[in-house]
């Protein structure tokens, strides 16, 4: 692990744990059942599964979803026994004893995964908990209609398995008018009737905003916890969580007609002052922001010029007074008023990818108990 403190790091990433908890409380208050999990896969969307889950546990969250078995093992070890960690990809063949030994609840996605879990239950003479996922139309994970039929005709299919929840995932929840939402809902309800009686979980962040029909017994938001807008194009009710600031390393004057950065993709139209800033695509500051992104000093927007390099970007600071920008100063790249969604849009992607791309070289600060983002 490299050593990154506030002096040695090129850029700072501040993560507001209070805002994540406030977002979780807001989502929980919107969910009809009042039960709200937290999806903390991919290291809590790049923000740090351990500190995020610990903070959410303190806020009252008891259900945590990860994607991989390995993520589950890492998360489970630090959480109190009354927290439940669900592994959405289920169990790789042969790893069932490991899943059990670590006290994880698998999401079983196929007849094969169900059979392997059932066999372990029989071998142990124990009842083992599981979630069963059905494919209600996304065609990614979960039991197909044919598998559901097959299972519903086999009285011993779930012997030794206590199904805590039946689960599915929505493909188009971010578009409230998409007809797939209703059709997935209908298929989900039909599938439940073919499975052991259990609680149900369907809604991701956007699904919560489709209304109470989609809430069932447990909601599973991820992105909205981290400040991403759950309904694109609508005012974002979530609190901003992330602030990314990068250090100015050097400033220079570039004369009209001179090129800046790789391939000279930007040629100074007039004499310009350029600041070189210590963040690049190796830090998840996406290369597609070349010539399109912005940095900010307070409210002053400063356009990125030229290519995003591996470790640096170049910013036109001509709009500021000559000595306003000095080496060591921090410029904002993502901030509460310059949101992750807006930056993602400039990069031609979504907030989810922007967050999960955020790199490991940052000086990371976790704010809690009323701390505010540094100014
Ligand atoms: C990632 C994921 C979620 C969370 O989705 P968000 O859109 O981030 O709220 C919920 N359920 C499943 C199955 C997922 O893969």
XYZ file of C-alpha atoms and ligand atoms in Angstrom:
390
model
C 0.000 0.000 0.000
C 1.399 3.386 -0.900
C 1.508 6.060 1.729
C -0.908 8.869 0.967
C -1.354 11.606 3.509
C -2.595 15.112 2.909
C 0.897 16.375 2.019
C 2.114 13.536 -0.156
C -1.068 12.899 -2.110
C -1.797 14.585 -5.407
C -5.498 14.784 -4.721
C -7.946 14.497 -1.857
C -11.140 12.523 -1.744
C -13.533 13.426 1.070
C -16.416 11.072 1.758
C -19.229 12.359 3.952
C -20.447 9.387 6.003
C -23.152 11.496 7.659
C -24.567 12.290 4.224
C -24.595 8.572 3.344
C -26.499 7.855 6.574
C -28.915 10.739 5.939
C -29.510 9.359 2.441
C -30.187 5.916 3.880
C -32.666 7.393 6.398
C -34.444 9.303 3.640
C -34.764 6.193 1.468
C -35.921 4.145 4.458
C -38.592 6.756 5.193
C -39.860 6.462 1.609
C -40.090 2.673 1.628
C -43.557 1.440 2.567
C -42.260 -1.444 4.721
C -39.702 0.788 6.446
C -37.025 -1.838 5.736
C -34.029 -0.633 3.816
C -30.789 -2.472 3.064
C -27.555 -0.989 1.722
C -25.791 -2.245 -1.385
C -22.061 -1.984 -0.677
C -20.695 -4.013 -3.596
C -17.559 -2.854 -5.420
C -16.150 -1.415 -2.186
C -19.322 0.599 -1.613
C -19.206 1.997 -5.155
C -15.561 2.921 -4.650
C -16.095 4.821 -1.411
C -14.908 2.134 1.037
C -17.142 -0.761 2.105
C -15.736 -0.926 5.635
C -16.244 2.692 6.765
C -19.518 2.959 4.845
C -21.000 -0.235 6.308
C -19.821 0.649 9.820
C -21.479 4.062 9.597
C -24.697 2.609 8.195
C -24.737 -0.058 10.892
C -24.532 2.685 13.522
C -27.438 4.419 11.753
C -29.503 1.229 12.116
C -28.955 -0.609 8.831
C -28.800 -4.391 9.267
C -28.965 -5.735 5.690
C -25.925 -5.410 3.422
C -25.626 -6.665 -0.159
C -22.338 -7.361 -1.947
C -21.724 -8.945 -5.356
C -18.872 -11.409 -4.767
C -18.249 -14.033 -2.126
C -14.849 -12.449 -1.461
C -16.463 -9.077 -0.799
C -18.850 -10.754 1.611
C -16.070 -12.488 3.526
C -14.152 -9.233 3.909
C -17.215 -7.282 5.028
C -18.714 -9.887 7.365
C -15.625 -10.186 9.552
C -15.924 -6.635 10.828
C -19.687 -6.438 11.314
C -21.728 -7.252 14.411
C -23.528 -10.631 14.409
C -26.986 -9.115 13.938
C -26.025 -7.678 10.531
C -26.822 -9.884 7.529
C -24.526 -9.925 4.500
C -26.029 -11.208 1.236
C -23.881 -12.321 -1.702
C -25.763 -11.419 -4.880
C -23.751 -13.556 -7.289
C -24.426 -16.635 -5.205
C -21.709 -19.172 -4.574
C -19.077 -20.301 -7.070
C -19.360 -24.111 -7.401
C -17.464 -25.785 -4.563
C -17.280 -22.693 -2.341
C -20.495 -23.479 -0.429
C -18.702 -24.521 2.809
C -16.692 -21.280 2.705
C -19.879 -19.240 2.329
C -21.414 -21.031 5.296
C -18.274 -20.812 7.425
C -18.241 -17.039 7.004
C -21.881 -16.679 7.976
C -22.963 -15.222 4.633
C -26.407 -15.534 3.064
C -26.123 -16.458 -0.614
C -28.490 -15.213 -3.278
C -29.216 -18.425 -5.198
C -29.634 -17.698 -8.901
C -29.985 -21.101 -10.558
C -31.191 -24.646 -9.922
C -27.540 -25.618 -9.703
C -26.817 -23.101 -6.949
C -29.956 -24.196 -5.091
C -29.002 -27.887 -5.366
C -25.491 -27.266 -4.051
C -26.786 -25.291 -1.052
C -29.436 -27.951 -0.364
C -26.773 -30.695 -0.431
C -24.638 -28.817 2.059
C -27.693 -28.377 4.308
C -28.423 -32.108 4.127
C -24.760 -33.054 4.779
C -24.707 -30.813 7.829
C -28.200 -31.654 8.976
C -28.818 -27.924 9.321
C -31.307 -25.420 7.957
C -29.397 -22.877 5.863
C -30.672 -19.417 5.004
C -30.729 -18.141 1.430
C -32.291 -15.570 -0.852
C -33.685 -16.887 -4.141
C -33.436 -14.613 -7.155
C -35.764 -14.883 -10.133
C -35.227 -13.342 -13.543
C -38.281 -11.131 -14.026
C -37.081 -9.854 -17.392
C -33.592 -8.390 -17.160
C -32.011 -11.649 -18.360
C -28.910 -11.279 -16.245
C -29.185 -13.277 -13.017
C -31.853 -15.428 -11.429
C -34.084 -18.403 -12.135
C -35.615 -18.604 -15.597
C -39.305 -19.419 -16.049
C -38.347 -22.982 -17.026
C -36.298 -23.394 -13.844
C -39.176 -22.017 -11.770
C -41.553 -24.576 -13.283
C -39.076 -27.361 -12.639
C -38.574 -26.334 -9.004
C -42.288 -25.907 -8.339
C -42.811 -29.555 -9.295
C -40.102 -30.825 -6.956
C -41.367 -30.950 -3.383
C -37.866 -31.410 -1.984
C -36.174 -28.686 -4.043
C -35.727 -26.434 -1.015
C -35.236 -29.102 1.619
C -32.978 -27.751 4.338
C -33.122 -24.213 2.901
C -34.886 -21.388 4.683
C -35.710 -18.852 1.973
C -35.606 -15.463 3.697
C -36.436 -13.405 0.591
C -37.403 -13.845 -3.008
C -35.513 -11.253 -5.037
C -35.385 -9.773 -8.518
C -33.805 -6.732 -10.148
C -35.322 -4.064 -12.393
C -33.739 -3.287 -15.768
C -35.372 0.095 -16.452
C -36.268 1.530 -13.033
C -34.516 4.826 -13.847
C -37.244 5.468 -16.437
C -40.564 5.649 -14.545
C -42.537 5.440 -17.802
C -40.843 2.350 -19.164
C -43.380 -0.486 -19.636
C -40.780 -3.046 -18.485
C -41.303 -1.896 -14.877
C -44.927 -3.076 -14.774
C -44.191 -6.275 -16.650
C -41.263 -7.135 -14.367
C -43.477 -6.473 -11.359
C -46.133 -8.875 -12.683
C -43.566 -11.568 -13.455
C -42.011 -11.145 -10.020
C -45.368 -11.574 -8.297
C -46.160 -14.661 -10.380
C -42.754 -16.171 -9.595
C -43.263 -15.674 -5.865
C -46.347 -17.877 -6.013
C -44.221 -20.758 -7.308
C -41.596 -20.480 -4.571
C -41.564 -21.127 -0.828
C -43.386 -18.405 1.094
C -40.879 -15.674 1.910
C -40.428 -11.935 2.152
C -39.621 -10.139 -1.114
C -37.073 -7.580 -2.301
C -37.182 -5.869 -5.708
C -36.376 -2.153 -5.645
C -32.921 -0.639 -6.175
C -32.475 3.133 -5.684
C -34.592 4.106 -8.685
C -37.119 1.366 -7.953
C -37.946 3.023 -4.628
C -39.163 6.058 -6.597
C -41.520 3.947 -8.730
C -43.922 3.819 -5.782
C -45.110 1.475 -3.062
C -46.063 -1.340 -5.471
C -42.355 -1.901 -5.967
C -41.252 -1.743 -2.322
C -42.217 -5.158 -0.933
C -40.455 -6.079 2.340
C -36.929 -4.772 1.781
C -35.452 -2.139 -0.550
C -31.904 -2.502 -1.907
C -30.508 0.923 -2.793
C -26.878 1.494 -3.703
C -26.183 4.528 -5.881
C -28.621 6.903 -4.147
C -26.876 6.292 -0.824
C -23.755 7.717 -2.428
C -25.498 10.813 -3.779
C -26.268 9.689 -7.330
C -29.622 11.008 -8.577
C -32.151 8.143 -8.436
C -34.462 9.632 -11.051
C -32.388 11.130 -13.868
C -33.732 14.453 -15.076
C -35.578 15.157 -11.807
C -34.298 17.256 -8.887
C -31.983 15.051 -6.831
C -33.326 14.522 -3.286
C -30.095 12.870 -2.107
C -27.292 14.641 -0.256
C -23.931 14.984 -1.981
C -21.388 12.586 -0.495
C -18.141 13.067 -2.388
C -15.723 15.918 -2.802
C -12.689 15.436 -5.038
C -9.976 18.081 -4.924
C -6.686 17.983 -6.785
C -3.501 19.957 -6.198
C -1.980 22.470 -8.521
C 1.628 21.407 -9.196
C 2.820 24.166 -11.509
C 1.540 27.140 -13.470
C 2.847 28.639 -16.699
C 1.996 31.065 -19.438
C 1.368 29.556 -22.851
C 1.545 31.856 -25.852
C -1.101 32.065 -28.540
C -0.617 29.249 -31.031
C 1.245 26.930 -28.634
C -0.113 23.446 -27.941
C -0.801 21.944 -24.492
C -0.464 18.270 -23.549
C -0.425 15.077 -25.597
C -0.998 15.495 -29.331
C -1.459 19.238 -28.771
C -5.189 18.595 -28.838
C -5.611 22.135 -27.495
C -3.829 25.095 -29.042
C -3.949 28.325 -27.037
C -6.156 30.791 -28.968
C -4.636 33.702 -27.021
C -1.866 33.972 -24.452
C -3.171 31.823 -21.576
C -2.264 30.849 -18.032
C -2.309 27.093 -17.554
C -2.246 25.213 -14.253
C -1.041 21.617 -14.218
C -3.075 19.658 -11.668
C -2.193 16.374 -10.021
C -4.972 14.014 -11.058
C -5.340 11.839 -14.149
C -7.005 8.820 -15.629
C -4.974 6.535 -13.347
C -7.004 8.122 -10.543
C -10.309 7.431 -12.260
C -10.498 10.952 -13.613
C -11.727 9.625 -16.923
C -9.782 10.355 -20.098
C -13.061 11.084 -21.844
C -13.106 14.356 -19.861
C -10.286 15.579 -22.152
C -11.250 19.010 -23.442
C -14.677 18.752 -21.740
C -14.240 18.655 -17.970
C -13.874 21.556 -15.562
C -12.179 22.402 -12.321
C -13.497 25.017 -9.928
C -11.934 27.502 -7.575
C -14.925 28.437 -5.452
C -17.590 29.370 -7.982
C -15.139 30.092 -10.779
C -15.298 27.401 -13.440
C -11.925 26.668 -15.004
C -12.010 24.642 -18.236
C -9.833 21.601 -18.732
C -7.741 22.069 -21.838
C -5.978 19.314 -23.745
C -5.886 15.649 -22.902
C -6.316 14.045 -19.514
C -2.952 12.303 -18.915
C -2.280 9.411 -16.578
C -1.303 11.630 -13.628
C -2.153 15.180 -14.656
C -4.689 17.470 -16.219
C -4.147 20.983 -17.524
C -6.588 23.735 -16.635
C -6.987 27.195 -18.155
C -6.860 29.617 -15.220
C -6.666 32.783 -17.325
C -9.998 33.944 -15.878
C -8.358 34.403 -12.468
C -5.985 37.110 -11.286
C -2.367 36.320 -12.090
C -1.313 35.045 -8.651
C -4.665 33.583 -7.601
C -3.536 30.057 -8.439
C -0.363 28.775 -6.786
C 1.296 25.373 -6.490
C -0.158 23.424 -3.557
C -3.633 24.907 -3.943
C -6.570 22.554 -4.283
C -9.085 22.851 -7.102
C -12.481 21.153 -6.938
C -13.280 18.484 -9.503
C -16.344 16.966 -7.825
C -18.073 18.894 -5.053
C -21.545 19.307 -3.584
C -22.282 22.060 -6.132
C -20.482 20.229 -8.995
C -22.056 16.833 -8.687
C -20.808 13.424 -9.596
C -23.750 13.110 -12.008
C -22.832 16.331 -13.799
C -19.168 15.343 -14.124
C -20.191 11.871 -15.302
C -22.402 13.414 -17.944
C -19.486 15.542 -19.202
C -17.454 12.328 -19.370
C -20.165 10.578 -21.360
C -20.959 8.106 -18.594
C -23.095 7.693 -15.471
C -22.448 8.602 -11.835
C -22.094 4.901 -10.995
C -19.049 4.515 -13.239
C -17.527 7.796 -12.121
C -17.694 6.729 -8.447
C -16.462 3.172 -8.919
C -13.554 4.431 -11.037
C -12.214 6.691 -8.275
C -8.661 5.562 -7.664
C -6.526 4.459 -4.778
C -3.953 7.266 -4.835
C -6.108 9.825 -3.110
C -5.689 11.051 0.405
C -9.056 9.781 1.642
C -10.882 11.581 4.409
C -14.021 10.210 5.992
C -16.186 12.943 7.475
C -18.622 12.130 10.233
C -20.269 13.449 13.363
C -20.973 16.817 11.807
C -17.573 17.432 10.162
C -17.926 19.369 6.936
C -16.003 19.209 3.702
C -12.732 21.148 3.939
C -12.709 24.583 2.311
C -26.259 -2.988 -7.828
C -27.548 -3.616 -7.466
C -28.470 -2.936 -6.652
C -28.314 -1.477 -6.274
O -28.647 -0.717 -7.409
P -28.616 0.893 -7.401
O -29.141 1.243 -8.742
O -27.189 1.274 -7.237
O -29.472 1.344 -6.292
C -29.585 -3.625 -6.230
N -29.807 -4.897 -6.617
C -28.961 -5.567 -7.433
C -29.269 -6.962 -7.830
C -27.805 -4.945 -7.888
O -26.980 -5.596 -8.716
